[in-house]
Amino acid sequence: MNRLGSFGMGFLGVRLARDLGADLGLVGWVLTVFGACTIPSRIVGGLLANRFGARAAMVIGLLSCAAAQLLIALGTSVPVVIVGAVTLGLAYEIIEPATQALVAEAVPPGRRASSYSLLWAAMAVAGVAAGVLAAILTRWGIASLFVADAATSLVAAAVVAFLLPNVRVHAHGAAWRPAVSGRLLAWTVVGCVYATLMMVVVFMLPLAVDASGRPQSTTGWMLAVAAASAILAQRLVARWEGRIAPAGLLALGYAVLALGLCLWAWGTLPGLVVGAVLEGASGSFLLGTQQAIASRMAPPGGAATVMTVYGLSWGVGTIGAPLFGTALLEFGAARLWLTCAVAAAALAVGHGVHSLRADAHGKEIGRFATGGPIRAPHPASAASLVPQIRNGVRRQS
C-alpha cells in the first residue's frame, strides 16, 4: 500500500524546477537537505521501534509522510515546498528499522537474502501499478503525484494499525553498543556507495528524462518496467541464495546494474527500456543480499539497532546523490549514467575478486559477508510471529 504511491519523491526535483521555477543549483541543495534529514529520521525510527514496537513506529512514520506530501502538493511557492521537503525527510525513514528488524527476527540467517528481496519484490508489485499511475497522473501535473502519495500513506497507516500485531523488537539497554562494531561500520561504508548510486537514479532519472525532451510519462513507464523486473529477479535470488556466495550475488548484481546504466547513457528509447529492466533486476540481487549481510551481524535482540546503523548509508547516499547527480547532469545525461556505470562496475569487480579469493583459499565463502558464524534466530521467529499475525487478523474480522 505504501509503495503504491511512493513515486512522489523521485519527482520532488521536477516539482521545484518545472512547476515553481527553481534553478538546478537550488534543487540540488534542497534534495541534499532532504537527504540529511533522513539520517535523524532513521535514528528516530529505531528508537520508536525499540520503545513502542513496530506497529507504533510504522504508523507514526506513515502519518508524518502523508502530512509532508500534502504540504508539497498544495504549496504554491518555493519556500513552502522546501518546508514540505524537509518535513518529508524527517519522516521518510521512520518505518524502515521496524520493517527490517521484523524480517531479521522472523527469518533464519540462511534465508534472509531472499526474504529481504521478497520484501523488495512485494514493494515492486505495487511499483508496477505505481509506475502506471505516475504515467497517468503526470497529465494533471506533478502536484497530483504527491496527493496520491499522501493518500496511499494514509491507507498504509490504517492497514498497519488494524492488521499488524504490535510485535516488540527485542532490544535491551546496551543494544547500541554492538551496533557500532568495526565490521558493521565497514559494511555500512560499502552500503553508502550503493545507496548513492540508487539515489542518483531516484532523483536524476525524472530530471534526465525531462532534459531529453521526452514526456514525464516515459519515467513512469520505466519505473513500471523496472518494478516488474525486480519481481522476476527475486525468484532467482531465492533459488541461488544457498548455492552462490553472497559476494558472488553482489558481483552479479553490480554487473547487471552497470550494463543497465550504460544503456541509459546510450539514450535511445529501447536503451532506456532495457536499461530499466536491468536496473530493476539488480535491486533484488543487491538490496536483499546487503541487508541480509548486515542483519547477520546483529546479536540477539539487536536487529533494530543494527539495521538502524546500516540504514544510515541511505541517508548518506541521499545527501551525496543530488550534489553529485546535478553536477554531472549539467554535462549531459550520458556522462551522468556512464560515471555511475563505472562505479557499479568497480564494485562488481571488487566483490567478484573477494568471492574468488575466499573460494580459492578454501575458506567459508563470503565469511565477511555473512558476518562470521551464523547464529540461531531469536525466539521471536516465524513460529511465534505467524500466530500473532493470524490472531490479529481474526480479531479484526
Short mmCIF file of C-alpha atoms in Angstrom, two decimals:
data_model
loop_
_atom_site.label_atom_id
_atom_site.label_comp_id
_atom_site.label_asym_id
_atom_site.label_seq_id
_atom_site.Cartn_x
_atom_site.Cartn_y
_atom_site.Cartn_z
CA MET A 1 0.00 0.00 0.00
CA ASN A 2 2.80 2.42 0.83
CA ARG A 3 4.76 1.64 -2.32
CA LEU A 4 1.72 2.24 -4.50
CA GLY A 5 2.23 6.00 -4.20
CA SER A 6 5.93 6.21 -3.43
CA PHE A 7 6.88 7.59 -6.83
CA GLY A 8 6.44 11.13 -5.47
CA MET A 9 9.92 11.59 -4.02
CA GLY A 10 11.58 10.99 -7.37
CA PHE A 11 9.63 13.94 -8.81
CA LEU A 12 10.49 16.37 -6.00
CA GLY A 13 13.18 17.97 -8.15
CA VAL A 14 10.76 18.35 -11.07
CA ARG A 15 8.16 19.89 -8.74
CA LEU A 16 10.65 22.58 -7.72
CA ALA A 17 12.30 23.14 -11.10
CA ARG A 18 9.46 22.92 -13.61
CA ASP A 19 6.39 23.85 -11.54
CA LEU A 20 7.91 26.60 -9.38
CA GLY A 21 10.87 27.77 -11.48
CA ALA A 22 13.69 26.93 -9.06
CA ASP A 23 17.13 26.73 -10.68
CA LEU A 24 19.02 23.44 -10.82
CA GLY A 25 21.55 24.51 -8.18
CA LEU A 26 18.82 25.24 -5.61
CA VAL A 27 17.12 21.96 -6.47
CA GLY A 28 20.35 20.11 -5.74
CA TRP A 29 20.70 21.76 -2.33
CA VAL A 30 17.07 21.11 -1.39
CA LEU A 31 17.40 17.43 -2.25
CA THR A 32 20.65 17.33 -0.27
CA VAL A 33 18.92 18.80 2.80
CA PHE A 34 16.18 16.23 2.31
CA GLY A 35 18.83 13.51 2.40
CA ALA A 36 20.45 14.95 5.53
CA CYS A 37 17.09 14.89 7.28
CA THR A 38 16.67 11.16 6.61
CA ILE A 39 19.60 10.39 8.94
CA PRO A 40 17.88 11.57 12.16
CA SER A 41 14.67 10.11 10.71
CA ARG A 42 16.22 6.63 10.63
CA ILE A 43 17.56 7.00 14.20
CA VAL A 44 14.16 8.14 15.47
CA GLY A 45 12.60 5.14 13.74
CA GLY A 46 14.96 2.77 15.54
CA LEU A 47 14.25 4.39 18.90
CA LEU A 48 10.48 4.23 18.33
CA ALA A 49 10.63 0.58 17.26
CA ASN A 50 12.63 -0.37 20.37
CA ARG A 51 10.49 1.70 22.71
CA PHE A 52 6.94 1.27 21.43
CA GLY A 53 7.08 -1.61 18.95
CA ALA A 54 6.97 -1.97 15.18
CA ARG A 55 3.32 -1.04 14.72
CA ALA A 56 3.53 2.31 16.50
CA ALA A 57 6.75 3.27 14.71
CA MET A 58 5.28 2.47 11.30
CA VAL A 59 2.00 4.33 11.92
CA ILE A 60 3.83 7.45 13.12
CA GLY A 61 6.13 7.37 10.12
CA LEU A 62 3.36 6.89 7.58
CA LEU A 63 1.13 9.63 9.01
CA SER A 64 4.06 12.05 9.09
CA CYS A 65 4.91 11.27 5.45
CA ALA A 66 1.30 11.88 4.42
CA ALA A 67 1.27 15.32 6.05
CA ALA A 68 4.55 16.28 4.37
CA GLN A 69 3.40 15.08 0.94
CA LEU A 70 0.24 17.19 1.17
CA LEU A 71 2.31 20.24 2.04
CA ILE A 72 4.49 19.67 -1.04
CA ALA A 73 1.42 19.16 -3.24
CA LEU A 74 -0.51 22.19 -2.00
CA GLY A 75 2.43 24.58 -1.67
CA THR A 76 2.38 27.41 -4.19
CA SER A 77 5.83 28.86 -3.51
CA VAL A 78 9.38 27.53 -3.33
CA PRO A 79 9.78 28.21 0.45
CA VAL A 80 6.60 26.28 1.31
CA VAL A 81 7.63 23.29 -0.78
CA ILE A 82 11.10 23.37 0.78
CA VAL A 83 9.48 23.15 4.23
CA GLY A 84 7.49 20.19 2.97
CA ALA A 85 10.65 18.53 1.64
CA VAL A 86 12.43 18.96 4.98
CA THR A 87 9.41 17.55 6.83
CA LEU A 88 9.28 14.62 4.43
CA GLY A 89 12.96 13.92 5.02
CA LEU A 90 12.45 13.87 8.79
CA ALA A 91 9.61 11.36 8.40
CA TYR A 92 10.80 9.30 5.43
CA GLU A 93 12.93 6.65 7.17
CA ILE A 94 10.94 6.17 10.37
CA ILE A 95 9.31 2.93 9.21
CA GLU A 96 12.47 1.27 7.91
CA PRO A 97 14.13 -0.05 11.12
CA ALA A 98 10.83 -1.62 12.20
CA THR A 99 10.16 -3.44 8.91
CA GLN A 100 13.76 -4.62 8.51
CA ALA A 101 14.07 -5.77 12.13
CA LEU A 102 10.89 -7.85 11.83
CA VAL A 103 12.39 -9.74 8.90
CA ALA A 104 15.68 -10.25 10.77
CA GLU A 105 13.92 -11.65 13.82
CA ALA A 106 11.45 -13.84 11.93
CA VAL A 107 13.71 -15.46 9.33
CA PRO A 108 16.71 -17.81 9.78
CA PRO A 109 20.03 -16.24 8.67
CA GLY A 110 20.44 -18.56 5.67
CA ARG A 111 17.21 -17.32 4.07
CA ARG A 112 17.41 -13.61 4.77
CA ALA A 113 18.79 -12.51 1.39
CA SER A 114 15.78 -13.93 -0.43
CA SER A 115 13.45 -12.71 2.33
CA TYR A 116 14.68 -9.13 2.08
CA SER A 117 14.48 -9.48 -1.70
CA LEU A 118 10.91 -10.69 -1.25
CA LEU A 119 10.16 -7.56 0.78
CA TRP A 120 11.69 -5.54 -2.06
CA ALA A 121 9.70 -7.52 -4.64
CA ALA A 122 6.49 -7.06 -2.67
CA MET A 123 7.01 -3.33 -2.97
CA ALA A 124 7.86 -3.84 -6.63
CA VAL A 125 4.47 -5.49 -7.21
CA ALA A 126 2.86 -2.23 -6.18
CA GLY A 127 5.64 -0.40 -8.01
CA VAL A 128 4.34 -1.75 -11.31
CA ALA A 129 0.98 -0.11 -10.62
CA ALA A 130 2.76 2.96 -9.23
CA GLY A 131 4.65 3.50 -12.48
CA VAL A 132 1.45 3.27 -14.50
CA LEU A 133 -0.32 5.57 -12.03
CA ALA A 134 2.54 8.06 -12.26
CA ALA A 135 2.39 8.00 -16.05
CA ILE A 136 -1.33 8.80 -15.90
CA LEU A 137 -1.28 11.38 -13.10
CA THR A 138 1.51 13.47 -14.61
CA ARG A 139 -1.08 14.66 -17.16
CA TRP A 140 -2.71 16.61 -14.31
CA GLY A 141 0.59 17.97 -13.01
CA ILE A 142 3.38 16.86 -10.71
CA ALA A 143 1.45 18.01 -7.61
CA SER A 144 -1.13 15.28 -8.23
CA LEU A 145 1.59 12.66 -7.62
CA PHE A 146 2.17 13.95 -4.10
CA VAL A 147 -1.56 13.95 -3.36
CA ALA A 148 -1.73 10.29 -4.42
CA ASP A 149 1.35 9.50 -2.33
CA ALA A 150 -0.25 11.10 0.74
CA ALA A 151 -3.43 9.09 0.20
CA THR A 152 -1.62 5.76 -0.05
CA SER A 153 0.43 6.60 3.05
CA LEU A 154 -2.80 7.10 4.99
CA VAL A 155 -4.22 3.81 3.73
CA ALA A 156 -0.97 2.04 4.62
CA ALA A 157 -1.09 3.51 8.13
CA ALA A 158 -4.63 2.17 8.56
CA VAL A 159 -3.59 -1.30 7.37
CA VAL A 160 -0.66 -1.37 9.81
CA ALA A 161 -2.78 -0.07 12.71
CA PHE A 162 -5.55 -2.64 12.28
CA LEU A 163 -3.78 -5.74 10.93
CA LEU A 164 -0.22 -5.78 12.23
CA PRO A 165 0.20 -7.03 15.83
CA ASN A 166 2.38 -4.75 17.94
CA VAL A 167 5.39 -7.06 17.94
CA ARG A 168 8.12 -5.56 20.10
CA VAL A 169 11.58 -5.87 18.60
CA HIS A 170 13.63 -7.37 21.41
CA ALA A 171 16.14 -4.72 22.39
CA HIS A 172 17.95 -4.18 25.66
CA GLY A 173 19.75 -1.23 27.24
CA ALA A 174 23.13 -1.98 25.67
CA ALA A 175 21.68 -2.71 22.24
CA TRP A 176 23.51 0.22 20.61
CA ARG A 177 26.97 -0.91 21.74
CA PRO A 178 27.36 -3.94 19.41
CA ALA A 179 25.71 -1.99 16.59
CA VAL A 180 28.82 0.15 16.16
CA SER A 181 31.30 -2.69 15.65
CA GLY A 182 34.10 -2.13 13.15
CA ARG A 183 32.74 -4.84 10.88
CA LEU A 184 29.30 -3.23 10.68
CA LEU A 185 30.75 0.24 10.10
CA ALA A 186 32.93 -1.10 7.27
CA TRP A 187 29.91 -2.73 5.65
CA THR A 188 27.93 0.48 6.09
CA VAL A 189 30.62 2.39 4.17
CA VAL A 190 30.24 -0.08 1.29
CA GLY A 191 26.48 0.42 1.52
CA CYS A 192 26.94 4.19 1.19
CA VAL A 193 28.34 3.75 -2.33
CA TYR A 194 25.40 1.62 -3.46
CA ALA A 195 22.90 3.93 -1.76
CA THR A 196 24.40 6.92 -3.56
CA LEU A 197 24.05 5.18 -6.91
CA MET A 198 20.45 4.26 -6.21
CA MET A 199 19.50 7.74 -5.02
CA VAL A 200 21.10 9.23 -8.14
CA VAL A 201 18.69 7.04 -10.12
CA VAL A 202 15.71 8.11 -7.96
CA PHE A 203 16.44 11.83 -8.10
CA MET A 204 18.07 12.23 -11.51
CA LEU A 205 16.04 9.91 -13.74
CA PRO A 206 12.98 12.21 -13.93
CA LEU A 207 15.25 15.25 -14.46
CA ALA A 208 17.29 13.44 -17.13
CA VAL A 209 14.14 12.35 -18.97
CA ASP A 210 12.75 15.89 -18.74
CA ALA A 211 16.03 17.37 -20.05
CA SER A 212 15.95 14.99 -23.02
CA GLY A 213 12.61 16.41 -24.11
CA ARG A 214 10.68 13.20 -23.51
CA PRO A 215 7.33 13.37 -21.64
CA GLN A 216 7.37 12.55 -17.93
CA SER A 217 5.10 9.59 -18.67
CA THR A 218 8.29 7.94 -20.02
CA THR A 219 9.69 7.93 -16.49
CA GLY A 220 6.51 6.33 -15.18
CA TRP A 221 6.67 3.51 -17.71
CA MET A 222 10.35 2.95 -16.96
CA LEU A 223 9.53 2.64 -13.24
CA ALA A 224 6.85 0.08 -14.06
CA VAL A 225 9.23 -1.98 -16.20
CA ALA A 226 11.94 -1.87 -13.52
CA ALA A 227 9.49 -2.99 -10.84
CA ALA A 228 8.26 -5.94 -12.90
CA SER A 229 11.86 -6.99 -13.49
CA ALA A 230 12.58 -6.88 -9.75
CA ILE A 231 9.76 -9.36 -9.12
CA LEU A 232 11.23 -11.90 -11.55
CA ALA A 233 14.78 -11.38 -10.25
CA GLN A 234 13.66 -12.14 -6.67
CA ARG A 235 12.83 -15.71 -7.69
CA LEU A 236 16.40 -16.12 -8.94
CA VAL A 237 17.77 -14.85 -5.62
CA ALA A 238 15.62 -17.38 -3.75
CA ARG A 239 16.89 -20.17 -5.99
CA TRP A 240 20.58 -19.20 -5.92
CA GLU A 241 20.89 -18.00 -2.32
CA GLY A 242 22.15 -21.31 -0.97
CA ARG A 243 24.40 -22.04 -3.97
CA ILE A 244 26.25 -18.79 -4.65
CA ALA A 245 28.40 -16.87 -2.18
CA PRO A 246 26.94 -13.54 -1.04
CA ALA A 247 29.88 -11.76 -2.67
CA GLY A 248 29.07 -13.60 -5.91
CA LEU A 249 25.45 -12.43 -5.82
CA LEU A 250 26.64 -8.89 -5.23
CA ALA A 251 29.14 -9.06 -8.09
CA LEU A 252 26.39 -10.27 -10.42
CA GLY A 253 24.01 -7.54 -9.26
CA TYR A 254 26.54 -4.75 -9.77
CA ALA A 255 27.47 -6.06 -13.22
CA VAL A 256 23.80 -6.05 -14.25
CA LEU A 257 23.40 -2.53 -12.85
CA ALA A 258 26.46 -1.27 -14.74
CA LEU A 259 25.13 -2.65 -18.02
CA GLY A 260 21.73 -1.06 -17.44
CA LEU A 261 23.26 2.34 -16.74
CA CYS A 262 25.35 2.10 -19.92
CA LEU A 263 22.16 1.55 -21.90
CA TRP A 264 20.64 4.65 -20.29
CA ALA A 265 23.71 6.60 -21.38
CA TRP A 266 23.00 5.42 -24.94
CA GLY A 267 19.79 7.46 -24.71
CA THR A 268 17.52 5.71 -27.22
CA LEU A 269 14.05 4.60 -26.16
CA PRO A 270 14.92 0.85 -26.46
CA GLY A 271 18.06 1.54 -24.41
CA LEU A 272 16.02 3.26 -21.70
CA VAL A 273 13.54 0.37 -21.51
CA VAL A 274 16.11 -2.46 -21.47
CA GLY A 275 18.23 -0.45 -19.03
CA ALA A 276 15.20 -0.16 -16.73
CA VAL A 277 14.78 -3.95 -16.86
CA LEU A 278 18.40 -4.45 -15.79
CA GLU A 279 18.33 -1.71 -13.14
CA GLY A 280 15.22 -3.20 -11.56
CA ALA A 281 16.66 -6.73 -11.54
CA SER A 282 19.89 -5.52 -9.92
CA GLY A 283 17.93 -4.17 -6.96
CA SER A 284 16.71 -7.64 -6.00
CA PHE A 285 20.24 -9.06 -6.10
CA LEU A 286 21.87 -6.18 -4.27
CA LEU A 287 19.40 -4.82 -1.75
CA GLY A 288 18.32 -8.16 -0.28
CA THR A 289 21.86 -9.54 -0.05
CA GLN A 290 23.28 -6.39 1.53
CA GLN A 291 20.56 -6.21 4.17
CA ALA A 292 20.95 -9.91 4.94
CA ILE A 293 24.70 -9.37 5.44
CA ALA A 294 24.04 -6.54 7.88
CA SER A 295 21.34 -8.43 9.80
CA ARG A 296 23.68 -11.35 10.47
CA MET A 297 25.98 -9.02 12.39
CA ALA A 298 23.27 -8.41 15.00
CA PRO A 299 23.45 -10.07 18.43
CA PRO A 300 20.19 -11.47 19.85
CA GLY A 301 17.80 -8.59 20.32
CA GLY A 302 19.95 -6.16 18.34
CA ALA A 303 18.28 -6.36 14.93
CA ALA A 304 16.57 -2.96 15.09
CA THR A 305 19.73 -1.14 16.18
CA VAL A 306 21.99 -2.87 13.65
CA MET A 307 19.56 -2.19 10.81
CA THR A 308 19.27 1.41 12.01
CA VAL A 309 23.05 1.88 11.83
CA TYR A 310 23.39 0.15 8.46
CA GLY A 311 20.42 2.08 7.12
CA LEU A 312 22.25 5.35 7.74
CA SER A 313 24.05 4.56 4.47
CA TRP A 314 20.87 5.59 2.68
CA GLY A 315 20.91 8.94 4.44
CA VAL A 316 24.50 9.49 3.34
CA GLY A 317 23.61 8.42 -0.21
CA THR A 318 20.61 10.73 -0.26
CA ILE A 319 22.84 13.65 0.78
CA GLY A 320 25.53 12.99 -1.83
CA ALA A 321 23.37 11.91 -4.75
CA PRO A 322 21.71 15.28 -5.54
CA LEU A 323 25.01 17.22 -5.49
CA PHE A 324 26.86 14.52 -7.40
CA GLY A 325 23.97 13.95 -9.82
CA THR A 326 23.09 17.55 -10.63
CA ALA A 327 26.76 18.44 -11.18
CA LEU A 328 27.14 15.65 -13.73
CA LEU A 329 23.72 16.21 -15.32
CA GLU A 330 24.80 19.72 -16.32
CA PHE A 331 27.24 17.99 -18.73
CA GLY A 332 24.51 15.72 -20.10
CA ALA A 333 22.71 12.54 -19.12
CA ALA A 334 25.26 10.35 -20.92
CA ARG A 335 28.10 11.48 -18.62
CA LEU A 336 25.92 11.03 -15.55
CA TRP A 337 24.95 7.42 -16.33
CA LEU A 338 28.40 6.43 -17.60
CA THR A 339 30.03 7.69 -14.40
CA CYS A 340 27.56 5.69 -12.31
CA ALA A 341 28.16 2.64 -14.52
CA VAL A 342 31.92 2.87 -13.89
CA ALA A 343 31.31 2.95 -10.12
CA ALA A 344 28.97 -0.07 -10.33
CA ALA A 345 31.49 -1.98 -12.46
CA ALA A 346 34.24 -1.28 -9.91
CA LEU A 347 32.05 -2.69 -7.14
CA ALA A 348 31.28 -5.74 -9.27
CA VAL A 349 35.00 -6.41 -9.76
CA GLY A 350 35.73 -5.89 -6.06
CA HIS A 351 33.06 -8.33 -4.88
CA GLY A 352 33.97 -10.81 -7.59
CA VAL A 353 37.62 -10.82 -6.56
CA HIS A 354 36.63 -11.23 -2.91
CA SER A 355 34.41 -14.22 -3.74
CA LEU A 356 37.07 -15.93 -5.88
CA ARG A 357 39.82 -15.28 -3.34
CA ALA A 358 37.77 -16.75 -0.48
CA ASP A 359 36.88 -19.80 -2.57
CA ALA A 360 40.49 -20.33 -3.69
CA HIS A 361 41.75 -20.37 -0.12
CA GLY A 362 39.12 -22.88 0.94
CA LYS A 363 37.58 -20.55 3.47
CA GLU A 364 33.95 -20.10 4.26
CA ILE A 365 32.67 -18.39 1.13
CA GLY A 366 31.70 -14.83 1.84
CA ARG A 367 32.69 -15.03 5.54
CA PHE A 368 32.83 -11.26 5.82
CA ALA A 369 29.52 -11.06 4.01
CA THR A 370 27.80 -13.37 6.48
CA GLY A 371 29.38 -11.65 9.43
CA GLY A 372 31.03 -14.76 10.85
CA PRO A 373 29.27 -17.77 12.32
CA ILE A 374 25.57 -17.98 11.71
CA ARG A 375 23.60 -17.52 14.91
CA ALA A 376 20.33 -19.18 15.76
CA PRO A 377 17.35 -16.91 15.17
CA HIS A 378 15.90 -15.02 18.10
CA PRO A 379 12.90 -16.62 19.83
CA ALA A 380 10.70 -14.04 18.11
CA SER A 381 10.93 -16.21 15.00
CA ALA A 382 8.50 -17.08 12.27
CA ALA A 383 6.96 -19.70 14.54
CA SER A 384 5.97 -17.04 17.08
CA LEU A 385 5.14 -14.19 14.69
CA VAL A 386 2.80 -16.05 12.35
CA PRO A 387 0.23 -16.98 15.06
CA GLN A 388 0.26 -13.37 16.29
CA ILE A 389 -0.43 -12.05 12.82
CA ARG A 390 -3.14 -14.68 12.28
CA ASN A 391 -4.80 -13.83 15.61
CA GLY A 392 -4.56 -10.13 14.85
CA VAL A 393 -6.41 -10.65 11.57
CA ARG A 394 -9.06 -12.79 13.30
CA ARG A 395 -9.69 -10.10 15.90
CA GLN A 396 -10.32 -7.60 13.13
CA SER A 397 -12.56 -9.94 11.12
#
